[in-house]
Coordinates of C-alpha atoms and ligand atoms in Angstrom, one line a residue:
Chain B
M830 CA -12.9 27.8 0.0
P831 CA -12.8 29.2 -3.3
S832 CA -13.0 26.5 -6.4
P833 CA -10.4 27.1 -8.9
R834 CA -12.1 27.9 -12.2
D835 CA -13.4 31.3 -10.6
I836 CA -9.7 32.2 -9.6
D837 CA -8.1 35.3 -10.6
P838 CA -6.9 34.1 -13.9
S839 CA -3.7 36.4 -13.0
T840 CA -3.6 34.3 -10.2
P841 CA -0.9 32.0 -10.1
A842 CA -1.4 28.1 -10.0
I843 CA 1.9 27.6 -7.8
R844 CA 4.0 30.1 -6.3
F845 CA 7.2 29.3 -3.5
E846 CA 8.1 32.0 -1.2
G847 CA 11.2 31.4 0.0
V848 CA 11.0 27.6 0.5
E849 CA 14.2 25.7 2.3
K850 CA 13.7 21.8 2.2
R851 CA 16.8 20.4 4.2
F852 CA 17.3 16.4 4.5
G853 CA 19.0 16.4 8.4
D854 CA 21.9 18.8 8.4
N855 CA 21.4 18.6 3.9
V856 CA 19.9 21.7 2.2
V857 CA 18.4 21.0 -0.9
L858 CA 16.4 24.6 -1.2
Q859 CA 17.0 27.6 0.3
G860 CA 15.3 31.0 -0.2
L861 CA 13.5 29.6 -3.4
D862 CA 11.3 32.0 -5.3
F863 CA 9.4 30.9 -7.9
E864 CA 6.1 31.1 -9.4
V865 CA 4.7 28.9 -12.5
A866 CA 1.5 30.7 -13.9
R867 CA -2.2 28.5 -14.5
G868 CA -1.9 27.1 -17.4
D869 CA 2.0 27.9 -18.1
R870 CA 4.0 24.7 -19.1
V871 CA 7.0 25.3 -16.9
T872 CA 10.3 22.0 -17.2
L873 CA 12.4 21.4 -14.1
I874 CA 16.3 21.0 -15.4
G875 CA 19.5 20.6 -13.8
P876 CA 22.3 18.2 -13.1
S877 CA 20.9 14.9 -10.6
G878 CA 20.5 15.6 -6.7
S879 CA 20.3 19.5 -7.6
G880 CA 16.2 18.8 -5.4
K881 CA 13.8 18.9 -9.1
T882 CA 11.9 15.4 -8.2
T883 CA 12.0 17.7 -3.8
I884 CA 10.0 20.6 -5.7
L885 CA 7.5 18.2 -6.9
R886 CA 7.0 16.3 -4.1
L887 CA 7.1 19.7 -1.9
V888 CA 4.1 20.8 -4.1
M889 CA 2.0 17.4 -3.9
T890 CA 2.3 17.3 -0.3
L891 CA 4.8 14.1 -0.3
E892 CA 7.5 16.2 1.8
E893 CA 6.8 19.3 3.6
A894 CA 9.4 22.4 3.7
N895 CA 11.5 23.6 6.7
E896 CA 10.6 27.7 5.8
G897 CA 8.9 29.6 3.5
Y898 CA 5.6 29.3 1.8
I899 CA 4.1 27.4 -0.6
F900 CA 0.1 28.6 -2.6
I901 CA -1.6 26.7 -4.8
D902 CA -4.2 29.3 -6.6
G903 CA -2.8 32.2 -4.0
Q904 CA -3.8 30.2 -0.9
P905 CA -1.3 28.4 1.5
L906 CA -1.0 24.6 0.8
T907 CA 0.6 23.7 3.9
H908 CA 1.7 26.2 5.9
T909 CA 0.7 30.1 6.6
D910 CA 2.2 32.8 8.2
E911 CA -0.3 34.5 11.0
G912 CA 1.4 37.6 12.4
G913 CA 5.9 36.5 11.7
K914 CA 4.4 32.8 13.3
R915 CA 4.6 30.3 10.5
V916 CA 1.6 28.2 11.3
A917 CA 1.2 24.9 9.8
L918 CA -2.1 23.6 7.9
K919 CA -4.2 20.9 9.1
E920 CA -4.4 17.8 6.8
R921 CA -8.0 18.7 6.7
H922 CA -7.1 21.5 4.0
R923 CA -4.1 19.9 2.8
N924 CA -6.5 16.9 1.1
E925 CA -8.2 19.9 -0.2
M926 CA -6.0 21.5 -2.2
R927 CA -4.6 17.9 -3.0
K928 CA -7.5 17.5 -5.3
R929 CA -6.4 20.2 -7.8
I930 CA -2.9 18.7 -8.3
G931 CA -1.9 14.8 -10.0
M932 CA 0.6 13.0 -10.1
V933 CA 2.3 10.8 -12.4
F934 CA 5.6 9.3 -10.8
Q935 CA 8.2 7.5 -12.5
Q936 CA 7.8 4.0 -11.2
F937 CA 3.6 4.4 -12.3
N938 CA 2.7 3.2 -9.1
L939 CA -0.3 1.6 -9.5
F940 CA -1.9 0.1 -7.3
P941 CA -2.0 -4.1 -8.0
N942 CA -4.6 -5.6 -6.2
M943 CA -6.4 -3.5 -8.5
S944 CA -7.9 -3.6 -11.8
V945 CA -7.1 -0.8 -14.3
M946 CA -10.9 0.6 -14.4
E947 CA -10.1 -0.1 -10.7
N948 CA -7.8 2.2 -10.3
L949 CA -9.2 4.2 -12.5
I950 CA -12.7 5.1 -9.6
E951 CA -10.9 4.6 -7.2
A952 CA -10.9 8.5 -6.5
P953 CA -13.1 9.6 -8.5
V954 CA -16.3 7.6 -6.7
H955 CA -14.8 7.6 -2.7
V956 CA -12.6 10.9 -3.3
L957 CA -15.1 13.6 -4.9
G958 CA -18.2 11.6 -5.3
L959 CA -19.0 10.5 -8.4
S960 CA -21.5 7.6 -9.3
K961 CA -20.0 4.9 -10.3
A962 CA -21.4 4.5 -13.7
D963 CA -20.1 8.2 -14.6
A964 CA -17.0 7.4 -12.8
V965 CA -16.4 4.2 -15.2
E966 CA -17.5 6.1 -18.0
R967 CA -15.0 8.8 -18.3
G968 CA -12.2 5.6 -17.7
R969 CA -13.4 4.2 -20.9
E970 CA -12.6 7.5 -22.2
L971 CA -9.5 8.6 -20.8
L972 CA -8.4 5.0 -21.7
A973 CA -9.8 6.0 -25.2
R974 CA -7.3 8.1 -25.0
V975 CA -4.8 6.7 -23.6
G976 CA -4.8 4.0 -26.5
L977 CA -5.5 1.5 -23.5
V978 CA -9.0 0.9 -24.6
D979 CA -9.4 -3.0 -24.3
K980 CA -7.0 -3.6 -20.8
E981 CA -9.8 -2.1 -18.4
D982 CA -10.5 -5.6 -16.8
A983 CA -6.5 -6.5 -17.3
H984 CA -4.5 -6.5 -14.0
P985 CA -1.7 -3.3 -14.0
S986 CA 1.4 -6.2 -13.2
S987 CA 0.7 -7.8 -16.6
L988 CA 0.8 -4.8 -19.0
S989 CA 4.0 -3.6 -20.4
G990 CA 6.2 -0.7 -18.3
G991 CA 4.9 2.3 -20.8
Q992 CA 1.0 0.8 -21.0
Q993 CA 1.8 0.9 -16.8
Q994 CA 2.9 4.6 -17.8
R995 CA 0.0 5.5 -19.6
V996 CA -2.9 3.8 -17.4
A997 CA -1.2 6.2 -14.6
I998 CA -1.1 9.3 -16.6
A999 CA -5.2 8.9 -16.8
R1000 CA -5.9 7.5 -13.1
A1001 CA -4.0 11.0 -12.4
L1002 CA -6.7 12.8 -15.2
A1003 CA -9.7 11.0 -13.8
M1004 CA -8.8 13.4 -10.9
D1005 CA -9.0 16.1 -13.3
P1006 CA -6.6 18.0 -11.6
E1007 CA -5.5 21.8 -12.2
I1008 CA -2.1 21.1 -12.6
L1009 CA -0.3 17.5 -12.9
L1010 CA 3.3 17.0 -11.6
L1011 CA 4.9 15.2 -14.5
D1012 CA 8.6 13.1 -11.9
E1013 CA 11.2 11.8 -15.4
V1014 CA 7.9 9.3 -16.4
T1015 CA 10.1 8.0 -19.2
S1016 CA 13.6 7.2 -17.1
A1017 CA 12.2 3.3 -16.2
L1018 CA 10.9 2.5 -19.6
D1019 CA 12.8 0.6 -22.3
P1020 CA 13.3 3.6 -24.7
E1021 CA 11.8 2.2 -27.7
I1022 CA 8.5 2.9 -25.7
V1023 CA 9.1 6.2 -24.3
G1024 CA 7.3 7.1 -27.5
E1025 CA 3.7 6.4 -27.2
V1026 CA 4.1 7.8 -23.3
L1027 CA 5.5 11.5 -24.7
E1028 CA 3.3 11.0 -27.4
I1029 CA 0.1 10.8 -24.9
L1030 CA 1.6 14.0 -22.6
R1031 CA 1.8 16.0 -26.3
D1032 CA -1.6 15.2 -26.3
V1033 CA -3.0 15.9 -22.8
A1034 CA -0.2 19.0 -23.3
R1035 CA -2.4 20.7 -27.0
T1036 CA -6.3 19.4 -25.6
T1037 CA -6.1 20.6 -22.4
D1038 CA -5.5 24.3 -20.1
I1039 CA -3.7 21.9 -17.4
T1040 CA -0.7 23.5 -14.9
M1041 CA 2.1 21.4 -15.7
L1042 CA 5.5 21.3 -13.4
I1043 CA 7.7 19.4 -15.7
V1044 CA 11.0 17.6 -14.8
T1045 CA 12.9 15.3 -17.9
H1046 CA 15.6 14.6 -19.9
E1047 CA 13.5 14.3 -22.4
M1048 CA 14.5 17.8 -24.1
H1049 CA 13.0 17.7 -27.3
F1050 CA 10.0 17.0 -25.3
A1051 CA 10.0 19.4 -22.9
R1052 CA 11.0 22.1 -26.1
D1053 CA 7.8 20.2 -27.5
V1054 CA 5.5 21.1 -25.1
S1055 CA 7.2 24.0 -22.4
N1056 CA 6.3 27.1 -22.6
R1057 CA 9.0 27.9 -19.9
V1058 CA 12.1 26.2 -19.2
M1059 CA 14.1 26.3 -15.5
M1060 CA 17.3 25.7 -14.8
F1061 CA 18.2 24.1 -10.9
D1062 CA 21.5 24.3 -9.8
G1063 CA 22.9 24.4 -5.7
G1064 CA 19.0 24.6 -4.6
R1065 CA 18.2 27.7 -6.8
V1066 CA 16.5 28.9 -10.7
I1067 CA 19.9 29.8 -12.4
E1068 CA 17.9 31.0 -15.4
Q1069 CA 14.8 30.8 -16.8
G1070 CA 13.5 31.4 -20.1
D1071 CA 11.5 30.3 -22.8
P1072 CA 12.4 26.9 -24.3
E1073 CA 14.2 27.8 -27.1
T1074 CA 16.3 31.0 -25.4
I1075 CA 17.7 28.4 -22.4
F1076 CA 19.0 25.3 -25.4
T1077 CA 19.5 27.9 -27.9
A1078 CA 21.5 30.5 -26.5
P1079 CA 21.8 30.1 -23.1
T1080 CA 24.0 32.2 -20.8
H1081 CA 25.0 31.0 -18.0
E1082 CA 28.2 28.2 -17.7
R1083 CA 26.5 25.7 -15.9
T1084 CA 23.4 25.8 -18.4
K1085 CA 25.9 25.1 -20.6
S1086 CA 27.7 22.3 -19.6
F1087 CA 24.7 20.7 -18.1
L1088 CA 23.2 21.0 -21.8
S1089 CA 26.5 20.3 -24.1
A1090 CA 26.8 17.1 -21.1
V1091 CA 22.1 16.3 -21.7
L1092 CA 22.0 16.4 -25.6
G1093 CA 25.6 14.8 -25.8
T1094 CA 26.4 17.7 -28.5
Chain E
M246 CA -1.2 -54.6 25.9
S247 CA 0.2 -57.0 23.6
G248 CA 1.6 -57.0 20.6
G249 CA 0.2 -57.0 16.9
W250 CA -1.5 -54.3 15.3
N251 CA -5.3 -55.3 15.0
W252 CA -6.9 -53.7 12.4
Q253 CA -10.1 -54.2 13.9
H254 CA -8.7 -51.7 16.6
V255 CA -8.7 -49.5 13.4
W256 CA -11.8 -50.0 12.4
D257 CA -14.0 -50.0 15.7
S258 CA -12.6 -46.6 16.6
L259 CA -12.8 -44.4 13.6
P260 CA -16.5 -43.2 14.5
T261 CA -15.1 -41.8 18.0
L262 CA -12.1 -40.5 16.3
L263 CA -13.7 -38.9 13.5
E264 CA -16.9 -37.0 15.3
G265 CA -14.1 -35.8 18.2
F266 CA -11.6 -34.2 14.3
L267 CA -15.1 -32.7 12.8
T268 CA -16.6 -31.1 15.6
V269 CA -13.7 -30.1 18.1
T270 CA -10.0 -30.4 16.6
L271 CA -11.6 -29.5 12.7
L272 CA -14.8 -26.8 14.4
V273 CA -11.4 -25.2 17.0
T274 CA -8.8 -24.4 13.6
V275 CA -11.7 -23.1 11.2
V276 CA -12.9 -20.3 13.4
G277 CA -10.1 -20.4 15.9
S278 CA -8.5 -19.4 12.5
V279 CA -10.8 -16.3 11.3
I280 CA -11.0 -15.5 15.3
A281 CA -7.2 -15.0 15.2
A282 CA -7.1 -13.6 11.5
V283 CA -9.3 -11.0 12.0
L284 CA -8.2 -9.7 15.6
G285 CA -5.2 -10.2 14.4
L286 CA -5.4 -7.8 12.0
V287 CA -7.2 -5.0 14.6
L288 CA -4.4 -5.2 16.8
E289 CA -1.8 -4.4 14.8
L290 CA -3.9 -1.7 12.8
L291 CA -4.8 -0.2 16.1
R292 CA -1.2 -0.7 17.6
R293 CA -0.7 1.1 14.1
S294 CA -2.5 3.9 15.3
A295 CA -3.2 4.2 18.9
P296 CA -1.7 7.7 20.9
A297 CA 2.0 5.7 22.6
P298 CA 0.7 5.0 25.6
L299 CA -2.3 3.0 24.1
A300 CA 0.3 1.0 21.9
A301 CA 2.5 0.1 24.3
L302 CA 0.5 -1.6 25.9
L303 CA -1.0 -3.3 23.1
T304 CA 3.1 -4.8 22.6
F305 CA 3.5 -6.0 26.0
V306 CA -0.1 -8.0 25.9
V307 CA 0.3 -8.5 22.3
N308 CA 4.3 -10.2 23.6
F309 CA 2.9 -11.4 26.8
I310 CA 0.5 -14.0 25.2
R311 CA 3.0 -15.1 22.9
M312 CA 5.7 -15.5 26.0
T313 CA 2.7 -18.0 27.9
P314 CA 2.2 -21.4 26.4
I315 CA -0.9 -22.0 24.8
V316 CA -1.5 -24.9 27.2
V317 CA -1.3 -22.4 30.2
Q318 CA -3.7 -20.1 28.6
L319 CA -5.9 -22.6 27.8
M320 CA -6.4 -23.6 31.9
F321 CA -5.8 -20.3 33.2
A322 CA -9.3 -19.2 30.8
Y323 CA -10.7 -22.9 32.3
F324 CA -10.8 -21.7 35.9
A325 CA -11.2 -17.6 35.4
L326 CA -14.3 -18.2 33.7
L327 CA -16.4 -21.6 34.9
A328 CA -19.8 -20.6 34.0
L329 CA -18.8 -21.1 30.7
D330 CA -18.5 -23.8 28.3
P331 CA -15.2 -25.5 27.4
L332 CA -15.3 -25.2 23.8
T333 CA -15.8 -21.8 23.5
I334 CA -12.9 -21.3 25.9
G335 CA -10.9 -22.9 23.3
I336 CA -12.0 -21.5 20.2
V337 CA -11.4 -17.9 22.1
V338 CA -7.9 -18.9 24.0
F339 CA -7.2 -20.2 20.4
G340 CA -8.6 -17.6 18.5
I341 CA -6.4 -14.2 20.6
H342 CA -3.2 -16.7 21.3
Y343 CA -3.0 -16.6 16.9
A344 CA -3.9 -13.7 16.3
T345 CA -1.1 -12.4 18.9
Y346 CA 0.9 -14.3 15.8
M347 CA -0.8 -12.7 13.5
A348 CA -0.7 -9.7 13.7
E349 CA 2.8 -9.7 14.3
V350 CA 3.0 -11.5 10.3
Y351 CA 0.4 -8.4 9.7
R352 CA 2.7 -5.9 10.9
A353 CA 5.8 -7.4 8.1
G354 CA 2.9 -7.1 5.7
I355 CA 2.0 -4.2 5.8
D356 CA 5.5 -2.8 5.6
S357 CA 6.2 -5.0 2.7
V358 CA 4.1 -2.7 0.8
P359 CA 6.4 0.0 -1.2
Q360 CA 6.6 3.5 -0.2
G361 CA 4.9 4.7 -4.0
Q362 CA 1.3 3.4 -2.6
W363 CA 1.0 5.6 0.0
E364 CA 2.1 8.2 -2.2
A365 CA 0.0 7.7 -4.3
T366 CA -2.9 7.5 -2.4
T367 CA -1.9 10.7 -0.6
A368 CA -1.0 11.9 -5.2
L369 CA -5.3 10.9 -5.6
S370 CA -6.4 12.7 -1.8
M371 CA -7.6 9.4 -0.1
S372 CA -8.5 9.0 2.9
R373 CA -6.6 7.1 5.8
G374 CA -9.8 5.8 6.0
R375 CA -9.9 4.4 1.9
T376 CA -5.6 3.9 1.4
W377 CA -6.4 1.6 4.7
R378 CA -8.9 0.0 2.7
A379 CA -8.8 -0.3 -0.7
V380 CA -5.1 -0.4 -1.0
I381 CA -2.5 -1.4 2.2
V382 CA -5.0 -4.2 3.4
P383 CA -5.2 -6.4 0.8
Q384 CA -2.2 -6.0 -0.1
A385 CA -0.8 -6.7 2.7
V386 CA -2.6 -9.9 3.7
R387 CA -1.9 -11.1 0.2
A388 CA 1.4 -10.6 1.2
T389 CA 0.1 -12.3 4.4
L390 CA -1.6 -15.3 2.9
P391 CA 1.3 -17.9 2.8
S392 CA 2.4 -17.1 5.7
L393 CA -1.7 -16.9 7.5
G394 CA -2.1 -20.7 6.6
N395 CA 1.3 -22.3 8.6
Y396 CA -0.5 -20.2 11.6
V397 CA -3.7 -22.2 10.2
I398 CA -1.3 -25.4 10.2
S399 CA 0.3 -25.3 13.3
M400 CA -2.9 -24.3 15.1
F401 CA -5.0 -27.3 14.1
K402 CA -1.6 -29.5 15.2
D403 CA -1.8 -27.5 18.9
T404 CA -5.8 -28.9 18.9
P405 CA -4.9 -31.9 21.0
F406 CA -3.8 -29.3 24.0
L407 CA -7.8 -29.2 24.5
I408 CA -7.2 -32.6 26.2
A409 CA -6.1 -30.2 29.1
I410 CA -9.7 -28.6 29.7
T411 CA -11.8 -31.7 29.3
V412 CA -12.5 -30.8 26.3
P413 CA -13.4 -34.4 24.0
D414 CA -11.6 -33.8 20.4
M415 CA -10.3 -36.1 18.7
I416 CA -6.8 -37.2 20.4
S417 CA -9.3 -36.8 24.1
N418 CA -11.7 -39.3 22.1
A419 CA -8.6 -41.3 21.7
L420 CA -7.0 -41.6 24.4
R421 CA -10.9 -42.1 26.2
Y422 CA -11.3 -45.1 23.0
G423 CA -7.4 -46.7 24.3
G424 CA -7.9 -46.5 28.2
D425 CA -11.7 -48.6 27.3
H426 CA -9.8 -51.1 25.1
F427 CA -6.8 -51.4 27.2
R428 CA -4.8 -50.9 23.1
F429 CA -3.8 -47.4 22.3
T430 CA -1.0 -48.1 19.8
E431 CA -3.5 -49.3 16.5
V432 CA -6.2 -45.0 18.2
I433 CA -2.5 -43.5 18.5
V434 CA -1.3 -44.1 15.3
V435 CA -5.3 -43.9 13.8
A436 CA -5.4 -40.0 15.3
G437 CA -1.8 -38.9 13.4
V438 CA -2.8 -40.1 9.9
I439 CA -6.2 -38.1 9.7
F440 CA -4.0 -34.8 11.1
L441 CA -1.4 -36.2 8.3
I442 CA -4.3 -36.3 5.9
A443 CA -5.9 -32.9 6.2
S444 CA -2.5 -30.5 7.2
Y445 CA -1.2 -32.4 3.6
P446 CA -3.4 -31.0 1.2
T447 CA -3.5 -27.9 3.2
S448 CA 0.0 -27.0 3.2
V449 CA -0.1 -28.0 -0.5
L450 CA -2.0 -25.3 -0.9
I451 CA -0.2 -23.1 0.7
R452 CA 3.3 -23.1 -1.1
K453 CA 0.4 -23.1 -4.6
L454 CA -0.2 -20.4 -3.5
E455 CA 3.1 -19.3 -2.9
Q456 CA 3.6 -19.7 -5.8
R457 CA 0.9 -17.8 -7.2
I458 CA 1.8 -14.3 -5.3
A459 CA 5.6 -14.7 -6.4
F460 CA 4.2 -15.2 -10.3
T461 CA 1.7 -12.1 -10.6
T462 CA 3.1 -9.2 -8.7
Ligands
ADP2304 N1 14.1 11.1 1.3 C1 15.7 11.8 1.7 N2 15.5 12.0 2.2 C2 17.5 12.2 2.3 N3 17.9 13.1 1.0 C3 17.0 12.9 0.1 C4 15.8 12.5 0.1 N4 15.2 12.9 -0.6 C5 16.4 13.7 -1.9 N5 16.9 13.7 -0.6 C6 17.9 14.5 -1.7 O1 17.8 15.4 -1.8 C7 19.2 16.0 -2.6 C8 17.4 16.2 -4.2 O2 16.9 15.5 -4.5 P1 15.9 15.1 -5.8 O3 15.1 15.9 -5.3 O4 15.1 14.1 -5.7 O5 17.0 15.8 -6.9 P2 17.1 15.5 -8.6 O6 15.5 15.2 -8.9 O7 16.8 17.3 -9.0 O8 18.0 15.0 -9.1 C9 19.6 15.4 -2.9 O9 20.7 15.4 -2.4 C10 19.4 13.7 -2.3 O10 20.3 12.8 -2.0
MG2305 MG1 14.4 13.5 -9.8

C-alpha cells in the first residue's frame, strides 16, 4: 500500500461512487457521487437530516454503505469491485485506511479515564508506534497550538467544553491525518466560546495542507476556511461551488431558502 | 443454659472467634473477591467475543451457577473433590459463584460506556485489544465499583456457609465454643458484632466511592 505522501497529487483524497446508505427503509443517500481533491476544504451544508453526518461517518468507517464505493487516495475504503461483484474488504485493510483519516465529534468524545496528555499519546504510541517520549513532545507542541499548555495533566471532566474540544482537535492532529472530518464541532458549545475553537481550526487550515471535510452551521467560518461548498438535499448534492458564489449568488431555490433561514436574512 | 449476660464468655471466646475471622472469613472474602472480580470480567469478555454456540453455553453455565444456592455448590465441590483441602474448595467456590454475579455487573458497566467512546477509538484506528484494555474496561470497571463492592459484602456475609464443608470459620468456632461451654448467646452476638464492625466501614467506603464517581463523570 503506497504511503499517502507519495500518491499522485491529482488523485482525489476522497471519492464517492454511486454510494447508497439506508437505515431500514429510510434511504438517506442515493447514487451519491462526489470528489474532494487533496488539500481541499469542503463544507457540506443542507437542512437537518439531509445526510451530512452520515457522509462523514461513512468516510470514518463508522457506517457502512449499502451500495457503491468510497475511495481514499484512489484506494477502496471498505468495499471493492471484483468483476462486477461488490466485495467487503477486511478489517485489517480498513484499519490501514483509517490511519489517514481523523475526526472531531460534536460531543468531543475524549477518554474520561485518561489525562489530557494520555488522550493525546494513546494512539500515536499504540497505533503509529511512536516512542512515548516522542509522542509526549508532539503532544506538548499540539497543546501549545490549541492554547492549553498548562493542561496536560488535567482530567477532561475538569475542562470547559471549549477546552475539551480543543484537546479533541489536538488528539486528531496527533495522528498526523491526511484527511480531517469535522462534524458540527461547535454545536455543543456555548456561543461565547465557539470563537476560540473556530480560531484554532482556521489556524490549522492556514498552516497545514490537510484535506478537510466540514459540516457546520457557522457560515462565516465555512466562508473563511473552505474553498468549496456543497449543498445537500434529499440525499444528493444539489449545488456546489466556491463559498463566495454559493453564499452570495446561489442558483438553486432550495439553497436560497436554506441560506436565508440559516443566515437569518 | 441460664439467663444473664456473661462478659467472661465474651472475653474468653474472642481469641478463637478472631482467629476464625482472620484465617478463614477474611481470607475467603479477600481471595474469593479477587478471583470473582477477575474471573467475572473474563467471563463477560468471553461471552461477548466467543462464537455464538460457546457464548450460549457460557450464558447457560453462568445462569446455572447463579440459580443454585452457594451452600449446595460448596457441598457438591466438597464431596466431588474430597482430595482437596476444604479451605481451598471454599475459596474457589466462593470465587466462581460470585464471578457469575460480577460478570452481570460488568455487562451493565460495559453497556454503559457511551457509543461515542467506541467511535473515538475507531477514529484513532485503535486495535480491538487496545480499545478494550485502555478505554472500555477502565470506564466499565469504574462505573461498576459500587456494585462490585456490594457483592463483596454479600460474599462476606455468606462465609458462614463454610460450616457445611467443615472449614473452621468464625461462626463454626463460635458454635464450638458454645458447645464446649453450653453458652451460645454471647459468642453468637460477638460474632455478629464482628461482622458488623467489618462490613460497616466497607459499605461507607462504597458510598463514598459512589459519590466520587457521581461528581467526576
Ligand atoms: N443510526 C441511525 N439509525 C437510523 N437512522 C439514522 C441513523 N443515523 C442517521 N439516521 C437518519 O439518517 C438521516 C440523515 O441523518 P444525518 O446524516 O445525521 O443528517 P444531517 O447530519 O444532515 O442532519 C436522518 O433521517 C436520520 O434520522
Ligand atoms: Mg448532523
